[in-house]
Amino acid sequence: GTNIPITLHNINVRGEFGYDFHSKTGMRLLGRLGYHYDAYLVPIDNKATLPAENFRGPSLGAALDIPQLTGAIRARASLDAVVLGTRSQTTNLEDGANPSTLGILLGMSGSYQWKPELLLTANYDLGYYSNTFGAPVATSKRMHGGTGGTRSDLFHTLSVGIKKTF
C-alpha cells in the first residue's frame, strides 16, 4: 500500500531540413535527424524493486509544418523513430540481460495568434516504446520466471501555453 514516485526526463535534440512547397500557407515537409534521451528515475529504496532506466539513441523522422493554415492558425505534425536505441537499468534490478527498445514518437501542435503579441499554443505528444529484455539476469532481485520479459510503454503528454513577444 505504498506509492512509489517515478520521475521522467525526456530530451530531444533535432536538426531539420526540408522542402518548401511555396504555397500561401507556407507548408513545408521536413526531414528530422536527432538524438533522444529518456531517464526514468525511481527512489533507491522502492519496495516494488522497480529499476531506474536510461533509454537513448539516434532518431530519424519527418514533420509537416503549416505556419499559416489560416491567417491566425498554425499547425504541425511529426513522426520520429528512435533507431539503434539502448536501454540500461539499475544493476541487480534488470529485467533481462540484453534489453532492446524500439521508440516511436508522434507529435501534433497548433497555435492561434490571439493578439499581435500573444500566441496561444497546444501540443500533444505520444511516445510508444516496445521493449524486449532477453534472458533473465541471475542476480536480479525482480523475481523473474525462466524466460525473458517484454513490456510496452505508452506516454501521453498534453501541454498548453501562451507565447508573448517583447
XYZ file of C-alpha atoms in Angstrom:
166
model
C 0.000 0.000 0.000
C 2.820 2.455 -0.761
C 3.061 4.975 -3.589
C 6.376 4.939 -5.418
C 7.132 8.164 -7.297
C 8.622 7.929 -10.772
C 10.203 10.927 -12.472
C 10.634 11.022 -16.245
C 13.135 13.251 -18.022
C 12.756 13.430 -21.806
C 15.241 15.259 -24.045
C 15.139 15.540 -27.837
C 17.794 17.386 -29.826
C 16.978 17.627 -33.536
C 18.069 19.202 -36.761
C 15.537 19.718 -39.557
C 15.937 20.023 -43.303
C 13.183 20.158 -45.834
C 11.253 21.184 -48.847
C 9.177 24.357 -49.050
C 6.062 23.917 -51.207
C 5.945 27.691 -51.836
C 2.223 27.753 -51.059
C 0.309 30.635 -49.482
C 0.144 28.598 -46.240
C 3.943 28.271 -46.094
C 3.643 24.448 -45.952
C 6.930 22.574 -45.605
C 7.849 18.885 -45.464
C 10.757 18.404 -43.078
C 13.208 15.576 -42.536
C 14.457 15.293 -38.965
C 17.649 13.814 -37.577
C 18.410 13.907 -33.886
C 19.178 12.262 -30.582
C 16.620 11.102 -27.989
C 17.209 10.522 -24.262
C 14.788 9.324 -21.565
C 15.581 8.848 -17.877
C 13.090 7.013 -15.633
C 14.076 7.801 -12.060
C 12.810 5.910 -9.002
C 13.858 6.174 -5.347
C 16.694 3.842 -4.322
C 14.617 2.265 -1.530
C 11.482 1.459 -3.573
C 9.660 -1.583 -2.210
C 8.467 -2.744 -5.647
C 12.106 -3.133 -6.805
C 11.461 -1.006 -9.887
C 14.662 -0.291 -11.812
C 15.715 3.180 -12.827
C 16.203 3.210 -16.598
C 18.002 5.201 -19.271
C 16.972 4.969 -22.910
C 18.974 6.729 -25.599
C 19.601 6.633 -29.293
C 19.563 8.456 -32.613
C 16.181 9.461 -34.031
C 15.006 9.756 -37.613
C 11.706 11.275 -38.675
C 9.568 13.655 -40.678
C 7.279 16.601 -39.993
C 4.659 18.556 -41.879
C 4.682 22.220 -40.892
C 1.948 24.671 -41.924
C 2.788 28.050 -40.368
C -0.267 29.827 -41.854
C -3.076 27.270 -42.040
C -5.353 30.292 -41.797
C -4.462 33.894 -41.005
C -4.296 33.130 -37.274
C -3.797 29.339 -37.005
C -0.528 27.376 -37.293
C -0.267 23.556 -37.363
C 2.442 20.900 -37.248
C 2.536 17.088 -37.165
C 5.622 14.909 -36.760
C 6.621 11.256 -36.564
C 10.036 10.081 -35.361
C 11.571 6.663 -34.695
C 14.413 6.068 -32.267
C 16.690 3.680 -34.134
C 19.544 1.684 -32.621
C 18.411 2.735 -29.145
C 19.903 1.266 -25.981
C 18.224 0.753 -22.601
C 20.091 0.322 -19.319
C 18.593 -0.497 -15.910
C 19.711 -0.379 -12.278
C 22.264 -3.099 -11.511
C 20.633 -6.131 -9.809
C 17.141 -4.934 -10.841
C 17.439 -5.760 -14.543
C 14.516 -7.241 -16.468
C 16.897 -9.081 -18.808
C 20.473 -9.437 -19.968
C 20.044 -7.971 -23.481
C 17.481 -5.151 -23.490
C 16.428 -3.631 -26.808
C 13.823 -0.966 -27.480
C 12.043 0.497 -30.465
C 10.700 4.001 -29.820
C 8.057 5.802 -31.898
C 7.314 9.476 -31.163
C 4.248 11.232 -32.584
C 3.733 14.960 -32.151
C 0.928 17.362 -33.058
C 0.793 21.050 -32.307
C -1.369 24.012 -33.091
C -1.186 27.705 -32.375
C -3.641 30.565 -32.532
C -2.489 34.172 -32.958
C -4.859 35.729 -30.424
C -3.351 39.215 -30.494
C -0.341 40.551 -32.413
C 1.945 39.878 -29.439
C 0.150 36.810 -27.961
C 0.197 33.275 -29.374
C -1.880 30.510 -27.727
C -0.330 27.062 -28.189
C -1.387 23.446 -27.641
C 0.821 20.381 -28.086
C 0.139 16.655 -27.892
C 2.981 14.137 -27.821
C 2.652 10.357 -27.848
C 5.629 8.169 -27.013
C 5.393 4.422 -27.672
C 8.199 2.059 -26.682
C 8.328 -1.678 -27.385
C 10.868 -3.313 -25.060
C 12.398 -6.791 -25.171
C 14.771 -7.703 -22.350
C 16.217 -11.092 -23.316
C 17.158 -13.857 -20.905
C 16.730 -13.138 -17.175
C 19.732 -11.982 -15.152
C 20.525 -14.446 -12.339
C 21.461 -11.657 -9.875
C 18.295 -9.595 -10.485
C 16.031 -9.080 -7.458
C 12.991 -8.771 -9.776
C 11.952 -12.464 -9.312
C 11.629 -13.394 -12.973
C 10.471 -16.717 -14.314
C 12.561 -18.828 -16.667
C 12.050 -16.722 -19.817
C 12.873 -13.171 -20.843
C 10.410 -10.340 -20.488
C 8.749 -7.832 -22.772
C 6.996 -4.565 -21.999
C 5.257 -1.784 -23.883
C 5.331 1.789 -22.598
C 2.877 4.460 -23.699
C 3.237 8.110 -22.696
C 0.693 10.851 -23.480
C 1.721 14.460 -22.917
C -0.580 17.429 -23.420
C 0.723 20.933 -22.934
C -0.822 24.347 -23.445
C 0.794 27.717 -23.230
C 0.965 31.372 -24.150
C 3.863 32.926 -26.048
C 4.388 36.661 -25.812
C 6.741 38.699 -27.951
C 8.562 41.634 -26.403
